[in-house]
GROMACS .gro file of C-alpha atoms in nm:
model
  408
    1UNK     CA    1 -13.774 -11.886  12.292
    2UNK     CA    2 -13.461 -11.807  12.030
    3UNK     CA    3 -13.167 -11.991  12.177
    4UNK     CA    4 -12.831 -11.863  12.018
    5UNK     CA    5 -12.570 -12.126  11.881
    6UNK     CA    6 -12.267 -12.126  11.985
    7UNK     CA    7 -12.115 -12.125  11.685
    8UNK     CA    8 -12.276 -11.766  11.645
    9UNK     CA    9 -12.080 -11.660  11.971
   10UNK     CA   10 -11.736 -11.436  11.975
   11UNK     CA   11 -11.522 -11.438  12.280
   12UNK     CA   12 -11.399 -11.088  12.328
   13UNK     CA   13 -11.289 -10.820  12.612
   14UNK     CA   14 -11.534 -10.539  12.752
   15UNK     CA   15 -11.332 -10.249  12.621
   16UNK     CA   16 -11.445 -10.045  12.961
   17UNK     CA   17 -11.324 -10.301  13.190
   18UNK     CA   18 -11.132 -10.571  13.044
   19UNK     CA   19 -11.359 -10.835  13.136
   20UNK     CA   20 -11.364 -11.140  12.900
   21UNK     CA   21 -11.684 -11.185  12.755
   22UNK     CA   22 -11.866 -11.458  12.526
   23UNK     CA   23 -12.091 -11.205  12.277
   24UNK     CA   24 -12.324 -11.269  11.999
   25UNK     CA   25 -12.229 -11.162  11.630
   26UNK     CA   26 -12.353 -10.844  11.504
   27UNK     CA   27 -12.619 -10.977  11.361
   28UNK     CA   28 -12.788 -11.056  11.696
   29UNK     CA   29 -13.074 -10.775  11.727
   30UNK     CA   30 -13.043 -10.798  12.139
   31UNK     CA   31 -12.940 -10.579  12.418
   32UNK     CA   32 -12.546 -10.703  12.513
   33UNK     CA   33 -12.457 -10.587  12.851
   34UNK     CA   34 -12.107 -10.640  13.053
   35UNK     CA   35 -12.215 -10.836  13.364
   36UNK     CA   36 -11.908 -10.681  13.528
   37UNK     CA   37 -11.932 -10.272  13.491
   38UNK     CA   38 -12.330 -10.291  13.341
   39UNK     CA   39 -12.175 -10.093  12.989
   40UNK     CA   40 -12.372 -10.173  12.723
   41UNK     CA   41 -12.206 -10.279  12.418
   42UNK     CA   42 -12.525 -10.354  12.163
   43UNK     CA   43 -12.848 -10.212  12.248
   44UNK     CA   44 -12.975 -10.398  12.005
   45UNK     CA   45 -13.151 -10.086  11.837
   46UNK     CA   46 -12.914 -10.082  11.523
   47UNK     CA   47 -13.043  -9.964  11.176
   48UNK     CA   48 -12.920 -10.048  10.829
   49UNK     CA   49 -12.687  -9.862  10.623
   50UNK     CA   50 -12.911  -9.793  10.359
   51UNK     CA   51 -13.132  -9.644  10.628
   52UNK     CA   52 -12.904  -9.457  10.785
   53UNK     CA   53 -12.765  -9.273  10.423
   54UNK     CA   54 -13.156  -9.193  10.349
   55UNK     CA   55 -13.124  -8.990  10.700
   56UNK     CA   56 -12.777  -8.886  10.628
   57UNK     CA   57 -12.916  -8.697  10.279
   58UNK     CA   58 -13.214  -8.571  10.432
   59UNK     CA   59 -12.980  -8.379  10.667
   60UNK     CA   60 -12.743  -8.253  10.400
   61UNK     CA   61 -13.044  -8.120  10.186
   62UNK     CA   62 -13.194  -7.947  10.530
   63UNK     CA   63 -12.874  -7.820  10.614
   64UNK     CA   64 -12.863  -7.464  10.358
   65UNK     CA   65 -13.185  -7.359  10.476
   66UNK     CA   66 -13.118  -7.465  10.846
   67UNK     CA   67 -12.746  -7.259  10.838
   68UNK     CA   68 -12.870  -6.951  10.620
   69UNK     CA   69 -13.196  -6.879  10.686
   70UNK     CA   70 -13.340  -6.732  11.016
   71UNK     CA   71 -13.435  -6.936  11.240
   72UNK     CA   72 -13.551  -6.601  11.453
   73UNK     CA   73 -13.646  -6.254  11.415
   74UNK     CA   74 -13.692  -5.925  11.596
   75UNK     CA   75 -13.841  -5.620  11.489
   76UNK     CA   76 -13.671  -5.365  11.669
   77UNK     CA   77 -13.703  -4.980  11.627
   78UNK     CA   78 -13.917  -5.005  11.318
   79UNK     CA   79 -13.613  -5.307  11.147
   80UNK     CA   80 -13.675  -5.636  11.148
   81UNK     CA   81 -13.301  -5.825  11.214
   82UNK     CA   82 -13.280  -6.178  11.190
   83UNK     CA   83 -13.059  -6.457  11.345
   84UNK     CA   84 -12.903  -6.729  11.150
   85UNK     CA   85 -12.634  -6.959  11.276
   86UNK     CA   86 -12.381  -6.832  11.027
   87UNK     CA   87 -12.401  -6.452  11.108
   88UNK     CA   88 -12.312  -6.548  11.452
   89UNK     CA   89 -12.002  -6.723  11.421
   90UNK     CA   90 -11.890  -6.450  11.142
   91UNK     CA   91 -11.946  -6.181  11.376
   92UNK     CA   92 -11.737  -6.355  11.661
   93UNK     CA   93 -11.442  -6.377  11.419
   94UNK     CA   94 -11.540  -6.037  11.327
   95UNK     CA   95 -11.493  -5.906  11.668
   96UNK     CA   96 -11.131  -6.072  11.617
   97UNK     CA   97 -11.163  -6.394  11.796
   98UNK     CA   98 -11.088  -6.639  11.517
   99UNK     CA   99 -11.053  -6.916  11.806
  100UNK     CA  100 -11.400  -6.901  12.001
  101UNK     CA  101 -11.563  -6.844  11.611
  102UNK     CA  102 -11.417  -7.212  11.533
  103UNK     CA  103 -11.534  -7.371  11.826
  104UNK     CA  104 -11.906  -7.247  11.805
  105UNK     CA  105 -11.839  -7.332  11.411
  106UNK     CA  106 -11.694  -7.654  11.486
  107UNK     CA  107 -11.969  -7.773  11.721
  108UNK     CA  108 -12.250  -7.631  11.543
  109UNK     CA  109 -12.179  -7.686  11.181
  110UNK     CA  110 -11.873  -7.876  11.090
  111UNK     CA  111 -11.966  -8.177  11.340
  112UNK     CA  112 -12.325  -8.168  11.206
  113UNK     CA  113 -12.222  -8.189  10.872
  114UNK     CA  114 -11.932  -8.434  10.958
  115UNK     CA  115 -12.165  -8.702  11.055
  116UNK     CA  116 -12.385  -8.789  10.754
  117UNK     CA  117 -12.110  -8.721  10.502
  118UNK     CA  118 -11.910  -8.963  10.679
  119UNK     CA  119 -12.235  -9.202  10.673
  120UNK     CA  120 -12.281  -9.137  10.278
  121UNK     CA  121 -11.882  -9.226  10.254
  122UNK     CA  122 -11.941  -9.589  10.429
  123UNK     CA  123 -12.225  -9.628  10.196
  124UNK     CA  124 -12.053  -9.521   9.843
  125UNK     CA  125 -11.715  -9.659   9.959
  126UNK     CA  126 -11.826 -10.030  10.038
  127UNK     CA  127 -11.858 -10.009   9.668
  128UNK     CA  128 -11.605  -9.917   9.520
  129UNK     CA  129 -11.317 -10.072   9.770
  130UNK     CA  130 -11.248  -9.753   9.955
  131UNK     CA  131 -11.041  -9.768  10.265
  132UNK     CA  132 -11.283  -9.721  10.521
  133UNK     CA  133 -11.056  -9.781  10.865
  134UNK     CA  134 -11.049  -9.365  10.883
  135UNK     CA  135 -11.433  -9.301  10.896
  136UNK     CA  136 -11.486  -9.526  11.125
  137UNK     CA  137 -11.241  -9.411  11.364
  138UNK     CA  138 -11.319  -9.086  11.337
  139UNK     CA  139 -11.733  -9.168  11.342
  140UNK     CA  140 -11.635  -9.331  11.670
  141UNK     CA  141 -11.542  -8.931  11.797
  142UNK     CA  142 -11.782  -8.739  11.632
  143UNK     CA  143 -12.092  -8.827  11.891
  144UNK     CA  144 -11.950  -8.589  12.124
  145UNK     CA  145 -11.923  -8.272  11.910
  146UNK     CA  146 -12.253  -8.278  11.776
  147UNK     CA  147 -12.453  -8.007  11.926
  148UNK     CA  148 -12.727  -7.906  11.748
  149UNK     CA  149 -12.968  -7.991  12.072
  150UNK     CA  150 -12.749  -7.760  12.287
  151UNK     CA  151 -12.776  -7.486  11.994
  152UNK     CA  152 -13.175  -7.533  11.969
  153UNK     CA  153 -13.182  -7.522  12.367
  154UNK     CA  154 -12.961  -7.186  12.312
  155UNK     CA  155 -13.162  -7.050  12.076
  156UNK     CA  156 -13.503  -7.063  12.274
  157UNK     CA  157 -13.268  -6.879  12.564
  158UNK     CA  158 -13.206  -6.626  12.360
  159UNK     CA  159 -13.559  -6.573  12.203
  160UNK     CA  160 -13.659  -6.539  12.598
  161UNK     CA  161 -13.388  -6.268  12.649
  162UNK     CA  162 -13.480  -6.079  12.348
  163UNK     CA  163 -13.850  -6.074  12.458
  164UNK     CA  164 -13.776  -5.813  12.698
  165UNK     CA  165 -13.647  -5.542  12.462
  166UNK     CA  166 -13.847  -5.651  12.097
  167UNK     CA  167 -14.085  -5.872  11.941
  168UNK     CA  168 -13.980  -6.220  11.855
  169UNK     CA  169 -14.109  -6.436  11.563
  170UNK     CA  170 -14.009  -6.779  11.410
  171UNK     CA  171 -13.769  -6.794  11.114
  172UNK     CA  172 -13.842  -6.954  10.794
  173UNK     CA  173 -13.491  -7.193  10.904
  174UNK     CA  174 -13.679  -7.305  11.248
  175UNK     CA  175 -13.840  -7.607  11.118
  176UNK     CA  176 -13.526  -7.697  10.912
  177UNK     CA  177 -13.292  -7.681  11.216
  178UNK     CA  178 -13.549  -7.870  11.473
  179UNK     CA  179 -13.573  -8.171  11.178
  180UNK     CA  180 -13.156  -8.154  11.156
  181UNK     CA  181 -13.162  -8.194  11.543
  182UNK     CA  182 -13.429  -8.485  11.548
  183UNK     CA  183 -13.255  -8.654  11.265
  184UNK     CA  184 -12.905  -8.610  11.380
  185UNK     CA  185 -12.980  -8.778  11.752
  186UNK     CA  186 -13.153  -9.071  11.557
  187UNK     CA  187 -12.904  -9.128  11.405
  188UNK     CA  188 -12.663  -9.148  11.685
  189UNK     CA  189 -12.903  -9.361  11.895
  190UNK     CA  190 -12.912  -9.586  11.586
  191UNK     CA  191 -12.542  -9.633  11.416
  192UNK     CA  192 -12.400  -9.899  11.557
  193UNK     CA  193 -11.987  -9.881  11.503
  194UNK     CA  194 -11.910 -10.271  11.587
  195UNK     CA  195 -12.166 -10.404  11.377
  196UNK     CA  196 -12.018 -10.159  11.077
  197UNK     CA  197 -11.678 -10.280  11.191
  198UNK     CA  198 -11.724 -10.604  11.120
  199UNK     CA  199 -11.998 -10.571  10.854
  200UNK     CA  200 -11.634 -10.413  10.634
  201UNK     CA  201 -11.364 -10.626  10.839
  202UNK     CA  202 -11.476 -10.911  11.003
  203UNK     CA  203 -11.261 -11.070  11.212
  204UNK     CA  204 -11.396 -11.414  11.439
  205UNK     CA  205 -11.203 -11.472  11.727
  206UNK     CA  206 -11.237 -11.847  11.861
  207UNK     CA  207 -11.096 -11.755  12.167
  208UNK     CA  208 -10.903 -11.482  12.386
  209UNK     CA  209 -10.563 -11.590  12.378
  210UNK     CA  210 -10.330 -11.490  12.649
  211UNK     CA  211 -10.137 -11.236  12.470
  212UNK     CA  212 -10.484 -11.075  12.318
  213UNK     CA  213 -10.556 -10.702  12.311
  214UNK     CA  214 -10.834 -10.481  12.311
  215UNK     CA  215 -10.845 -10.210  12.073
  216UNK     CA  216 -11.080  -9.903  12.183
  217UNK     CA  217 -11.134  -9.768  11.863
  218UNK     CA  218 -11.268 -10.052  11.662
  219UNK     CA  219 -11.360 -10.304  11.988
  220UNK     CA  220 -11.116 -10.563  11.824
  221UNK     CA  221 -10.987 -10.828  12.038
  222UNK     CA  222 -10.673 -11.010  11.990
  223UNK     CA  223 -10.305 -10.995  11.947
  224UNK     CA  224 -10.103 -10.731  11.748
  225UNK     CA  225 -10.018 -10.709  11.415
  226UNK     CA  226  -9.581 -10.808  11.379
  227UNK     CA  227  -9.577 -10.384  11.375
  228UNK     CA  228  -9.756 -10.347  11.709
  229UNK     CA  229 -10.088 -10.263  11.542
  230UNK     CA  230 -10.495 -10.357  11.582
  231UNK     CA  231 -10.530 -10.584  11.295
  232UNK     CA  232 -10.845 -10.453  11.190
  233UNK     CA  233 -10.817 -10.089  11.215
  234UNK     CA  234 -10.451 -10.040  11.226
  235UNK     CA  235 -10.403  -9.838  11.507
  236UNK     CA  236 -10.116  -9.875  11.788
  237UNK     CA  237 -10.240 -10.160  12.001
  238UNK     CA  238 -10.141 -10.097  12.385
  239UNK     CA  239 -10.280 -10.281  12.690
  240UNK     CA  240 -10.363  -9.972  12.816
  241UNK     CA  241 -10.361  -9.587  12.604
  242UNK     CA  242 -10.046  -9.451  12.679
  243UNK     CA  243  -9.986  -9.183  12.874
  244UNK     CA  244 -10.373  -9.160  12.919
  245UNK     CA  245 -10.344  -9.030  13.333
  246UNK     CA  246 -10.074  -8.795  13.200
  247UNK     CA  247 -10.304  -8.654  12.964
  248UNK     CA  248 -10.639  -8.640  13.182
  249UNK     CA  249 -10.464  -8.440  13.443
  250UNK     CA  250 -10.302  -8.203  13.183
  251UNK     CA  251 -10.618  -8.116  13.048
  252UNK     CA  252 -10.796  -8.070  13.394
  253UNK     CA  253 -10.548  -7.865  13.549
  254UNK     CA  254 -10.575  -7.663  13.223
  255UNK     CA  255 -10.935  -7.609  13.228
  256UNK     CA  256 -10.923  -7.524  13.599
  257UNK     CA  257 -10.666  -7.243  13.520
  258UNK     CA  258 -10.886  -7.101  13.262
  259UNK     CA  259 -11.192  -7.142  13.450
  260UNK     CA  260 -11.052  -6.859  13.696
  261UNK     CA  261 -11.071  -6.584  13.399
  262UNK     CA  262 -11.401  -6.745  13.271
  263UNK     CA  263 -11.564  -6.710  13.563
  264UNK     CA  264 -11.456  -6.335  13.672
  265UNK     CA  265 -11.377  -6.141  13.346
  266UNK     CA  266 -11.696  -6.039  13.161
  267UNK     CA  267 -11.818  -6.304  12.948
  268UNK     CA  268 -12.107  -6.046  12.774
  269UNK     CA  269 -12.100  -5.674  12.737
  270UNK     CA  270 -12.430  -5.473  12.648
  271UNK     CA  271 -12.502  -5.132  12.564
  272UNK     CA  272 -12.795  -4.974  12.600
  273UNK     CA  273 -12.896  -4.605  12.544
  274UNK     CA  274 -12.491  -4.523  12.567
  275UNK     CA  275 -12.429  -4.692  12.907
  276UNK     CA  276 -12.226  -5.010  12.915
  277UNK     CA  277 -12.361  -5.305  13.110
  278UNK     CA  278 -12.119  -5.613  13.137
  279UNK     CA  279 -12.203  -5.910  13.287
  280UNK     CA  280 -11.970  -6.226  13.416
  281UNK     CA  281 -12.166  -6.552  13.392
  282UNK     CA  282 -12.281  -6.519  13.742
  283UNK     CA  283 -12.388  -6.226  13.712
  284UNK     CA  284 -12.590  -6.324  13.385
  285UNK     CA  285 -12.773  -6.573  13.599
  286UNK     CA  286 -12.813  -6.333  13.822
  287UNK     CA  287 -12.995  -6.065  13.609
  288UNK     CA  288 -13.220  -6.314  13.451
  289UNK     CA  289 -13.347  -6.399  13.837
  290UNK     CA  290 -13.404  -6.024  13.831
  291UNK     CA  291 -13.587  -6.003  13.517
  292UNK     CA  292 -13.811  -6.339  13.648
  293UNK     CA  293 -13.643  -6.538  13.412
  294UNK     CA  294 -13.559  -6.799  13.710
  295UNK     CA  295 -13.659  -7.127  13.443
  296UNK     CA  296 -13.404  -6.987  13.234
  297UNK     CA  297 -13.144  -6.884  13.522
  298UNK     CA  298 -13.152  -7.221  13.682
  299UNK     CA  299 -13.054  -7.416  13.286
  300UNK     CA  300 -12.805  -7.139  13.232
  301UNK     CA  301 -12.623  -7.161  13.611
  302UNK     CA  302 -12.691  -7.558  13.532
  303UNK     CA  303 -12.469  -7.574  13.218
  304UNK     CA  304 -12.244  -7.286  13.270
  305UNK     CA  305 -12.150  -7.260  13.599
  306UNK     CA  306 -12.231  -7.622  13.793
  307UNK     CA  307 -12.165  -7.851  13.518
  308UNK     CA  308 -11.827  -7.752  13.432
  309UNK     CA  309 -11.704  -7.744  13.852
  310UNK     CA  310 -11.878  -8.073  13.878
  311UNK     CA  311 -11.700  -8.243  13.601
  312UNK     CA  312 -11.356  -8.152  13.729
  313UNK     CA  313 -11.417  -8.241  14.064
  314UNK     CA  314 -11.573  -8.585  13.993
  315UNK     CA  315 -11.280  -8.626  13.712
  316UNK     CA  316 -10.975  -8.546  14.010
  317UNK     CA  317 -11.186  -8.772  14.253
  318UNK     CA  318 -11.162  -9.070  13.965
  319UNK     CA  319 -10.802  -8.984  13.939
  320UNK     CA  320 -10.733  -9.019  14.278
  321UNK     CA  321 -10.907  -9.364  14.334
  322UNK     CA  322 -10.695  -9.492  14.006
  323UNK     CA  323 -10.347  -9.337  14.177
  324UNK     CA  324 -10.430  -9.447  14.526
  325UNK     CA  325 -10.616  -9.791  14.437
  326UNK     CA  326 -10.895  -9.736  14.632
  327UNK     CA  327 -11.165 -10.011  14.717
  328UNK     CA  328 -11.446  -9.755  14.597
  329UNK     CA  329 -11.691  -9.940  14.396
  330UNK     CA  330 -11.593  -9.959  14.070
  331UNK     CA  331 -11.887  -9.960  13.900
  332UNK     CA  332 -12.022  -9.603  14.053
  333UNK     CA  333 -11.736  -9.469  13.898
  334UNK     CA  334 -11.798  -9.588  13.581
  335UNK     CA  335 -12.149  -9.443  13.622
  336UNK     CA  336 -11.948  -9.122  13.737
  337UNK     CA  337 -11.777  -9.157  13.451
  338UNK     CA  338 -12.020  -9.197  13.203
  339UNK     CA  339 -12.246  -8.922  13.374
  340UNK     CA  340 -11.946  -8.661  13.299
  341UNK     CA  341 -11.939  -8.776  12.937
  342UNK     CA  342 -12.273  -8.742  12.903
  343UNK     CA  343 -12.319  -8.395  13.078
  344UNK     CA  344 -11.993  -8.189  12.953
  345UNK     CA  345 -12.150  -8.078  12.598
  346UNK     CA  346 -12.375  -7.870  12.784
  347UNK     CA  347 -12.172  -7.635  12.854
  348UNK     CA  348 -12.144  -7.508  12.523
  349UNK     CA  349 -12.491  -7.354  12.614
  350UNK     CA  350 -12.347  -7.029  12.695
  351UNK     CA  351 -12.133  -6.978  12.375
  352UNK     CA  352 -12.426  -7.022  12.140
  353UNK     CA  353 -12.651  -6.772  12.316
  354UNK     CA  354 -12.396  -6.501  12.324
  355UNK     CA  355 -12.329  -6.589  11.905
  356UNK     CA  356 -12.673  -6.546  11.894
  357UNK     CA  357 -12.761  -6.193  12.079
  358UNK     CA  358 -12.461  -6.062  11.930
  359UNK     CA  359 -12.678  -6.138  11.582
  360UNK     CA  360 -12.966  -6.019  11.707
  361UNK     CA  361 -12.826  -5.691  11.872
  362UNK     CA  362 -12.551  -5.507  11.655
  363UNK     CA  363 -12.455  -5.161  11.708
  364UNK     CA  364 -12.649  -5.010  11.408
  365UNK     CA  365 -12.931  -4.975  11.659
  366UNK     CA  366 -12.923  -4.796  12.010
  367UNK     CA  367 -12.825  -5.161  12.108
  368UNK     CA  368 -12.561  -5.350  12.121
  369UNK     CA  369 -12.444  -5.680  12.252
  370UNK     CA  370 -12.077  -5.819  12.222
  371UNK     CA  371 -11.861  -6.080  12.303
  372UNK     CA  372 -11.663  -6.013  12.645
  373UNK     CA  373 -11.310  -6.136  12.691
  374UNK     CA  374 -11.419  -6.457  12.923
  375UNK     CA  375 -11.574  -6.644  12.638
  376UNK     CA  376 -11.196  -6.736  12.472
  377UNK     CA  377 -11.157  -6.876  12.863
  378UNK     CA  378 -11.499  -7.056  12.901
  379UNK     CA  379 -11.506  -7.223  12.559
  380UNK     CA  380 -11.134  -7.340  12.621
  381UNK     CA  381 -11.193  -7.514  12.947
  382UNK     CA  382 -11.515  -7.667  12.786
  383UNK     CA  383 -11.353  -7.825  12.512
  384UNK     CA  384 -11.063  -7.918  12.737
  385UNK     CA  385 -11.312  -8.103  13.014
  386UNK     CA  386 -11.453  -8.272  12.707
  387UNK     CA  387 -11.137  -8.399  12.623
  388UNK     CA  388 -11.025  -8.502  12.963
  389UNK     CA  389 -11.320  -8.742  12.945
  390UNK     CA  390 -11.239  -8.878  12.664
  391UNK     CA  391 -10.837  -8.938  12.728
  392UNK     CA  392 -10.948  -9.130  13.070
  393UNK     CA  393 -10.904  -9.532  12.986
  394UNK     CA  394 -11.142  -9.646  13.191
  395UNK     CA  395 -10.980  -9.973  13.219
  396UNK     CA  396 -10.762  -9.841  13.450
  397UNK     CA  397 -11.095  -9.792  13.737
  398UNK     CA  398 -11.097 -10.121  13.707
  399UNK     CA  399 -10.689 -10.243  13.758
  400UNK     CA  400 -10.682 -10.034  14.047
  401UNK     CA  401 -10.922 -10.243  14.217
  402UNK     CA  402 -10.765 -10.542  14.156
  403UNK     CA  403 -11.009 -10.691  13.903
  404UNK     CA  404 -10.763 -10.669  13.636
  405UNK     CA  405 -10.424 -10.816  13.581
  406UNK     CA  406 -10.152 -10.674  13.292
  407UNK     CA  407 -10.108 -10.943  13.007
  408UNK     CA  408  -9.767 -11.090  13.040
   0.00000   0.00000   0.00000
């Protein structure tokens, strides 16, 4: 049995809860779990920088061949047209939305691309004394907006769609993408931001004090800077985010607004043979039931239609408990909470598919698939659920139940 000395120990807070907590250094390989709201905060399954920049280049060098070449193809009327994930997003701004063209572009290539060039930064600045405070803080956002998974799931969507009208074969940029994907996810599973935090600035607290602090950015625990500011990453240091209910509901009552249009204007239009066909997202789902599609249906109603309803609702009901102090148990709402997180990058889904049948289907042929007018909506509420989330301190769960009490 390894026993851990105590010298090796940091006292801390849980940065979902506020709980006070005695933790082992980075350099503990274990699991550490809050006994109070069960988050985890080291799993233990951290890999070395060095390892992580090999991964990081591998994905930059993938990354031409995954964006340019096709990563499907139809032959259609005698043409073969292929679908990369560039033409898409140029053909959305094409169709003059310059706004739904940076989200898809945003999510599907500037995120991806984000992430290991942030990773080679950490690696090449540790040497040469750069300040590294910024790519931290921003690695510590990025997990969310990496959606290459959603954009593969997409992709096979639309290769099922396209079956019913022309042949469909792999791309050359298939294999590229899928290794992007793999690599990507292992390398969020296995970057571990506190070690990295205080691998660059370590700072060993002895003990909480009474006036001490927990930054959610960096994890740092203590008391402010004379300026009001996390000693270690220099960010405002507040015992709770400001205005963080404020901006929660703002966001929610704005995606609910523009889930309305989402959900009723057309979010596709197809023509075929000169007739128009436009379908809302219902009746999308719908038509794929029709074709016998239902697999498909069910992930597309799943991530387009359920997933964005159930995030708001379960979002207002955590607001509610926080406003009204309710005796709920706190730690299902945490697992609400983290279950919304976890969830609300799905429903991107829809977005990618339509980037990628309006590639696939252009109006050179006796086809043609565009963008409706809901997507602006849908891809606005998504982003705004997303952020919701993310504005929530979920501290607050907690000091609504009672188990928390405001540092004097």
């Amino acid at each position: 049995m390894n026993y851990i000395n105590h010298t090796d120990l940091l006292f801390q807070r849980c940065n979902h809860c506020n709980q006070k907590l005695l933790t082992p250094r980075a350099n503990v390989r274990q699991v550490v779990v809050c006994p109070r709201c069960s988050s985890q905060l080291n799993d233990g399954r951290s890999w070395s920088l060095n390892r992580l920049s090999i991964l990081a280049i591998t994905l930059l060098m993938l990354a031409p061949i995954a964006f340019w070449q096709p990563l499907i193809s139809i032959h259609l009327l005698g043409s073969q047209i292929n679908a990369n994930v560039i033409e898409g997003i140029r053909l959305i701004n094409q169709q003059g939305d310059p706004f739904t063209a940076s989200i898809v572009a945003f999510c599907a290539i500037a995120a991806p691309l984000l992430l290991p060039i942030l990773i080679l930064l950490l690696s090449i600045g540790q040497h040469i004394n750069l300040n590294l405070r910024p790519i931290l803080l921003v690695l510590s956002h990025i997990k969310e907006w990496v959606m290459l998974d959603v954009y593969l799931i997409a992709l096979g969507i639309a290769a099922i769609k396209m079956q019913d009208y022309a042949s469909v074969f792999i791309g050359h940029g298939l294999v590229a993408f899928i290794t992007m994907s793999i690599l990507s996810l292992l390398i969020l599973i296995h970057i571990n931001l506190d070690e990295l935090w205080q691998k660059f600035y370590p700072i060993n607290n002895k003990k909480v004090q009474d006036n001490s602090l927990t930054c959610t950015a960096c994890h740092y625990t203590g008391p402010a800077n004379w300026n009001g500011k996390c000693k270690r990453c220099h960010r405002p240091l507040h015992y709770r985010e400001p205005y963080s209910l404020q901006k929660t509901w703002a966001a929610l009552i704005a995606a609910m607004v523009l889930l309305f249009p989402a959900n009723l204007m057309p979010i596709s239009i197809f023509y075929l043979n000169g007739q128009r066909l436009e379908d809302t997202i219902y009746s999308g789902v719908v038509s794929l039931i029709d074709s016998g599609n239902w697999p498909i249906a069910v992930i597309v109603f799943i991530a387009s239609i359920l997933v964005p309803f159930i995030k708001i609702i379960i979002m207002i009901l955590l607001l509610f408990s926080i406003h009204l102090k309710s005796n709920t148990d706190p730690i299902l709402r945490m697992k609400l909470l983290r279950f919304v997180s976890w969830i609300g990058r799905w429903s991107m889904l829809d977005l990618f598919v339509i980037a990628l049948m309006m590639t696939l289907v252009n109006r050179d042929q006796l086809m043609s698939f565009t963008m409706g007018p809901a997507a602006l909506y849908f891809g606005s509420a998504v982003i705004l659920t997303i952020l919701a989330v993310e504005w929530l301190d979920s501290r607050l769960i907690w000091d609504s139940y009672g188990k928390s009490k405001p540092t004097k």
